[in-house]
Tab-separated table of C-alpha atoms in Angstrom:
chain	number	residue	atom	x	y	z
V	1	UNK	CA	-4.200	7.545	-16.063
V	2	UNK	CA	-7.453	6.139	-14.975
V	3	UNK	CA	-10.487	6.962	-17.149
V	4	UNK	CA	-13.214	8.159	-14.967
V	5	UNK	CA	-16.723	6.429	-15.123
V	6	UNK	CA	-18.380	8.709	-12.373
V	7	UNK	CA	-17.592	12.597	-12.023
V	8	UNK	CA	-19.766	14.372	-9.254
V	9	UNK	CA	-19.451	18.064	-8.708
V	10	UNK	CA	-20.789	20.161	-6.247
V	11	UNK	CA	-23.687	17.777	-5.587
V	12	UNK	CA	-26.438	18.784	-3.340
V	13	UNK	CA	-29.763	16.830	-2.115
V	14	UNK	CA	-32.562	18.352	-0.493
V	15	UNK	CA	-35.813	16.818	0.807
V	16	UNK	CA	-38.647	19.096	1.242
V	17	UNK	CA	-41.200	18.036	3.842
V	18	UNK	CA	-44.703	18.946	3.736
V	19	UNK	CA	-44.359	21.056	6.843
V	20	UNK	CA	-41.765	23.500	5.029
V	21	UNK	CA	-38.966	21.605	6.812
V	22	UNK	CA	-35.837	21.016	4.411
V	23	UNK	CA	-33.640	18.011	5.256
V	24	UNK	CA	-30.125	18.278	3.394
V	25	UNK	CA	-29.442	14.623	2.698
V	26	UNK	CA	-25.939	15.428	0.673
V	27	UNK	CA	-24.054	18.676	0.957
V	28	UNK	CA	-21.215	19.428	-1.851
V	29	UNK	CA	-20.382	16.046	-2.711
V	30	UNK	CA	-17.427	16.342	-5.207
V	31	UNK	CA	-15.464	13.690	-6.589
V	32	UNK	CA	-13.315	15.335	-9.381
V	33	UNK	CA	-9.930	15.741	-10.497
V	34	UNK	CA	-9.980	19.356	-8.705
V	35	UNK	CA	-11.198	18.095	-5.641
V	36	UNK	CA	-9.348	15.884	-2.570
V	37	UNK	CA	-11.491	12.805	-4.019
V	38	UNK	CA	-10.697	11.585	-7.287
V	39	UNK	CA	-13.634	10.481	-9.464
V	40	UNK	CA	-14.609	7.108	-9.670
V	41	UNK	CA	-12.513	5.352	-12.326
V	42	UNK	CA	-13.427	2.708	-14.817
V	43	UNK	CA	-13.135	-0.717	-13.334
V	44	UNK	CA	-12.726	0.716	-9.513
V	45	UNK	CA	-14.579	-1.089	-6.788
V	46	UNK	CA	-15.274	1.784	-4.387
V	47	UNK	CA	-17.392	1.313	-1.107
V	48	UNK	CA	-19.577	4.152	0.624
V	49	UNK	CA	-19.267	3.659	4.613
V	50	UNK	CA	-20.555	5.523	7.370
V	51	UNK	CA	-23.462	5.753	9.925
V	52	UNK	CA	-26.978	5.333	8.998
V	53	UNK	CA	-28.539	8.379	7.902
V	54	UNK	CA	-25.188	9.857	6.631
V	55	UNK	CA	-26.221	10.179	3.033
V	56	UNK	CA	-24.967	6.550	1.115
V	57	UNK	CA	-28.115	5.454	-0.130
V	58	UNK	CA	-29.222	8.852	-1.426
V	59	UNK	CA	-25.935	9.267	-3.112
V	60	UNK	CA	-26.657	5.541	-4.706
V	61	UNK	CA	-29.474	6.505	-5.799
V	62	UNK	CA	-28.868	9.652	-7.334
V	63	UNK	CA	-25.545	7.784	-9.351
V	64	UNK	CA	-28.332	5.287	-10.495
V	65	UNK	CA	-30.654	8.223	-11.671
V	66	UNK	CA	-33.594	6.644	-9.460
V	67	UNK	CA	-33.230	9.993	-7.494
V	68	UNK	CA	-32.789	13.403	-8.853
V	69	UNK	CA	-30.119	15.945	-7.276
V	70	UNK	CA	-30.847	19.551	-6.164
V	71	UNK	CA	-28.075	21.435	-7.097
V	72	UNK	CA	-24.544	20.320	-8.825
V	73	UNK	CA	-23.958	17.799	-11.786
V	74	UNK	CA	-22.664	14.300	-12.269
V	75	UNK	CA	-21.409	12.698	-15.193
V	76	UNK	CA	-21.720	8.794	-15.476
V	77	UNK	CA	-19.586	7.068	-18.426
V	78	UNK	CA	-19.477	10.530	-20.573
V	79	UNK	CA	-23.248	11.676	-19.656
V	80	UNK	CA	-24.027	14.800	-18.339
V	81	UNK	CA	-27.056	13.838	-15.716
V	82	UNK	CA	-28.659	16.883	-14.124
V	83	UNK	CA	-32.212	18.111	-13.639
V	84	UNK	CA	-32.871	19.042	-17.546
V	85	UNK	CA	-32.143	15.153	-18.672
V	86	UNK	CA	-35.438	13.515	-20.062
V	87	UNK	CA	-37.002	10.343	-18.482
V	88	UNK	CA	-36.380	8.373	-21.493
V	89	UNK	CA	-32.874	9.101	-21.499
V	90	UNK	CA	-32.464	8.324	-17.794
V	91	UNK	CA	-34.585	4.996	-18.198
V	92	UNK	CA	-32.350	3.959	-21.296
V	93	UNK	CA	-29.079	4.649	-19.325
V	94	UNK	CA	-30.372	2.740	-16.399
V	95	UNK	CA	-31.567	-0.156	-18.712
V	96	UNK	CA	-28.395	-0.621	-20.695
V	97	UNK	CA	-25.599	0.809	-18.664
V	98	UNK	CA	-26.044	0.487	-14.934
V	99	UNK	CA	-26.883	-2.405	-12.790
V	100	UNK	CA	-28.636	-2.531	-9.371
V	101	UNK	CA	-28.372	-5.166	-6.831
V	102	UNK	CA	-30.131	-4.293	-3.377
V	103	UNK	CA	-30.626	-6.105	0.120
V	104	UNK	CA	-33.764	-6.985	-0.576
V	105	UNK	CA	-33.138	-9.033	-3.713
V	106	UNK	CA	-36.430	-7.488	-5.622
V	107	UNK	CA	-37.089	-10.586	-7.397
V	108	UNK	CA	-40.421	-11.441	-9.286
V	109	UNK	CA	-41.861	-14.066	-6.818
V	110	UNK	CA	-44.233	-15.628	-9.717
V	111	UNK	CA	-40.813	-15.856	-12.261
V	112	UNK	CA	-38.376	-18.690	-12.034
V	113	UNK	CA	-34.504	-17.595	-11.631
V	114	UNK	CA	-34.083	-18.008	-15.439
V	115	UNK	CA	-37.182	-15.760	-16.100
V	116	UNK	CA	-35.929	-13.003	-13.647
V	117	UNK	CA	-32.603	-12.809	-15.540
V	118	UNK	CA	-34.111	-12.724	-18.705
V	119	UNK	CA	-36.181	-10.142	-18.018
V	120	UNK	CA	-33.934	-7.005	-18.292
V	121	UNK	CA	-32.869	-8.425	-22.034
V	122	UNK	CA	-36.551	-8.621	-22.961
V	123	UNK	CA	-36.950	-5.051	-21.945
V	124	UNK	CA	-34.099	-3.856	-24.011
V	125	UNK	CA	-35.268	-5.873	-27.117
V	126	UNK	CA	-32.177	-6.247	-28.235
V	127	UNK	CA	-31.955	-10.158	-28.318
V	128	UNK	CA	-34.292	-12.884	-29.567
V	129	UNK	CA	-35.737	-15.529	-27.452
V	130	UNK	CA	-32.624	-17.874	-27.879
V	131	UNK	CA	-30.292	-15.177	-27.247
V	132	UNK	CA	-31.695	-14.302	-24.377
V	133	UNK	CA	-32.275	-17.888	-22.972
V	134	UNK	CA	-28.647	-18.606	-23.593
V	135	UNK	CA	-27.398	-15.487	-21.914
V	136	UNK	CA	-29.523	-16.058	-18.771
V	137	UNK	CA	-28.121	-19.553	-18.412
V	138	UNK	CA	-24.522	-18.210	-19.058
V	139	UNK	CA	-25.000	-16.011	-15.987
V	140	UNK	CA	-26.695	-18.265	-13.730
V	141	UNK	CA	-24.226	-20.824	-14.261
V	142	UNK	CA	-21.393	-18.231	-13.582
V	143	UNK	CA	-22.946	-17.424	-10.320
V	144	UNK	CA	-23.198	-21.290	-9.563
V	145	UNK	CA	-26.962	-21.810	-10.028
V	146	UNK	CA	-27.006	-23.893	-13.198
V	147	UNK	CA	-28.815	-26.580	-11.311
V	148	UNK	CA	-31.605	-24.021	-10.017
V	149	UNK	CA	-32.566	-22.309	-12.984
V	150	UNK	CA	-36.252	-23.203	-12.935
V	151	UNK	CA	-36.554	-22.599	-9.333
V	152	UNK	CA	-39.000	-19.741	-7.887
V	153	UNK	CA	-37.305	-17.193	-5.543
V	154	UNK	CA	-39.447	-18.986	-2.533
V	155	UNK	CA	-37.534	-22.238	-3.542
V	156	UNK	CA	-33.979	-20.466	-3.398
V	157	UNK	CA	-31.907	-19.721	-0.240
V	158	UNK	CA	-31.086	-15.576	0.446
V	159	UNK	CA	-27.400	-16.447	-0.749
V	160	UNK	CA	-28.992	-18.210	-4.042
V	161	UNK	CA	-31.824	-15.404	-4.409
V	162	UNK	CA	-29.171	-12.769	-4.060
V	163	UNK	CA	-26.870	-14.466	-6.947
V	164	UNK	CA	-29.890	-14.448	-9.141
V	165	UNK	CA	-29.980	-10.686	-8.277
V	166	UNK	CA	-26.414	-10.231	-9.389
V	167	UNK	CA	-27.153	-12.291	-12.540
V	168	UNK	CA	-30.214	-10.122	-13.408
V	169	UNK	CA	-28.249	-7.148	-12.847
V	170	UNK	CA	-25.504	-8.242	-14.989
V	171	UNK	CA	-27.936	-9.445	-18.067
V	172	UNK	CA	-27.469	-6.245	-20.185
V	173	UNK	CA	-23.667	-6.173	-19.644
V	174	UNK	CA	-23.703	-2.822	-17.777
V	175	UNK	CA	-20.464	-0.974	-17.092
V	176	UNK	CA	-21.211	0.152	-13.783
V	177	UNK	CA	-23.011	-1.862	-10.882
V	178	UNK	CA	-24.712	-0.414	-8.012
V	179	UNK	CA	-25.142	-2.128	-4.717
V	180	UNK	CA	-26.998	-1.221	-1.610
V	181	UNK	CA	-25.943	-3.535	1.136
V	182	UNK	CA	-25.911	-6.679	-0.715
V	183	UNK	CA	-24.746	-8.864	2.050
V	184	UNK	CA	-26.834	-7.246	4.671
V	185	UNK	CA	-29.285	-10.259	4.884
V	186	UNK	CA	-26.617	-13.188	4.426
V	187	UNK	CA	-24.488	-14.800	7.058
V	188	UNK	CA	-20.691	-15.195	6.903
V	189	UNK	CA	-20.550	-17.989	4.716
V	190	UNK	CA	-22.928	-16.618	2.002
V	191	UNK	CA	-21.194	-13.229	2.562
V	192	UNK	CA	-17.999	-14.722	1.460
V	193	UNK	CA	-19.442	-16.377	-1.655
V	194	UNK	CA	-21.330	-13.312	-2.641
V	195	UNK	CA	-18.282	-11.115	-2.243
V	196	UNK	CA	-16.257	-13.424	-4.017
V	197	UNK	CA	-18.343	-13.249	-7.100
V	198	UNK	CA	-18.474	-9.740	-6.753
V	199	UNK	CA	-14.937	-9.056	-6.861
V	200	UNK	CA	-14.526	-11.500	-9.495
V	201	UNK	CA	-16.761	-9.591	-11.741
V	202	UNK	CA	-15.114	-6.313	-11.021
V	203	UNK	CA	-11.560	-7.883	-11.691
V	204	UNK	CA	-12.186	-9.986	-14.789
V	205	UNK	CA	-14.877	-7.995	-16.408
V	206	UNK	CA	-13.478	-4.778	-15.383
V	207	UNK	CA	-17.065	-3.447	-14.220
V	208	UNK	CA	-17.200	-0.628	-11.978
V	209	UNK	CA	-18.405	-1.313	-8.406
V	210	UNK	CA	-20.172	1.311	-5.999
V	211	UNK	CA	-21.308	-0.438	-2.776
V	212	UNK	CA	-22.792	0.846	0.164
V	213	UNK	CA	-22.434	-1.237	3.238
V	214	UNK	CA	-22.389	-1.102	7.215
V	215	UNK	CA	-20.045	-4.625	7.206
V	216	UNK	CA	-16.556	-3.562	8.205
V	217	UNK	CA	-15.470	-7.006	7.329
V	218	UNK	CA	-15.888	-6.450	3.543
V	219	UNK	CA	-13.693	-3.640	3.226
V	220	UNK	CA	-10.509	-5.516	2.043
V	221	UNK	CA	-12.635	-6.044	-1.345
V	222	UNK	CA	-12.627	-2.641	-2.090
V	223	UNK	CA	-10.176	-0.495	-4.313
V	224	UNK	CA	-11.182	2.612	-2.179
V	225	UNK	CA	-13.930	3.569	0.929
V	226	UNK	CA	-15.441	6.974	1.009
V	227	UNK	CA	-16.733	7.688	4.215
V	228	UNK	CA	-20.133	9.979	4.680
V	229	UNK	CA	-21.311	11.616	7.742
V	230	UNK	CA	-24.014	14.065	7.838
V	231	UNK	CA	-24.293	14.336	3.925
V	232	UNK	CA	-20.417	14.725	3.513
V	233	UNK	CA	-17.499	12.889	2.462
V	234	UNK	CA	-15.183	13.201	5.755
V	235	UNK	CA	-12.231	11.043	4.616
V	236	UNK	CA	-11.363	8.114	2.300
V	237	UNK	CA	-9.086	5.266	2.376
V	238	UNK	CA	-7.176	3.427	-0.271
V	239	UNK	CA	-6.533	-0.378	-0.025
V	240	UNK	CA	-2.824	-0.764	-1.441
V	241	UNK	CA	-2.975	-4.778	-0.859
V	242	UNK	CA	-4.092	-6.564	-3.854
V	243	UNK	CA	-7.329	-8.212	-2.455
V	244	UNK	CA	-6.769	-11.581	-3.941
V	245	UNK	CA	-3.808	-12.202	-1.738
V	246	UNK	CA	-5.936	-11.466	1.589
V	247	UNK	CA	-8.939	-13.383	0.663
V	248	UNK	CA	-8.069	-16.711	2.428
V	249	UNK	CA	-7.092	-14.894	5.197
V	250	UNK	CA	-10.362	-13.133	5.204
V	251	UNK	CA	-12.313	-16.379	5.033
V	252	UNK	CA	-10.407	-17.852	7.707
V	253	UNK	CA	-11.370	-14.953	10.081
V	254	UNK	CA	-14.912	-14.858	9.145
V	255	UNK	CA	-15.044	-18.604	9.689
V	256	UNK	CA	-13.446	-18.193	12.870
V	257	UNK	CA	-16.098	-15.896	14.231
V	258	UNK	CA	-19.020	-18.595	13.375
V	259	UNK	CA	-17.155	-21.090	15.452
């Protein structure tokens, strides 16, 4: 039986507007052994799909502990997360066990690719300068950017910037990687490169991945799809075909769309 990485129980998220209106972004999200939808297992690749405004990003932000829940609780890697958790505990969890990749890259413009990747390690302060440099070079080589380490973000293409972002997210060896539209600003060719990289991280390093996307073309990469609508999980789909067996067909399909 797969060990759970993320368990969600009766999660509700409300936003209270200044005029008194209450907007419910998430309503009774339940991923648990006692629900219709299983917990997210360690090493699983889950995609969140559904229309805009359905609650996907709200759920991702709560899983990343950068937003708070209104009711319910979640368990991340055995840690209970609720409104009693201190900011210090949550920031430490984010720094060491959760990696983030967003559509807009969020790289520091005055830092080189190498410096951007080194930054989370410097904050964690667990490696010396030489070790941080070696780790950053190793990660940039892994994402295919060994020859771009001294380039600023403005000197990199969109696909290259996203790969730097992924390398940075992996710098402190997180067990969970959260991604919000990581290919949203990329063309088909770069989408393939980035998705292949994400899949390799998931399958080789057993990193648990939760990814929000509006792109149906990348669904084949995931183990499981959860569809959110109006703040509720309305259905799920499980990919029974092993992803590596269909990647070449997928790449040919995207190439044909660009022609």
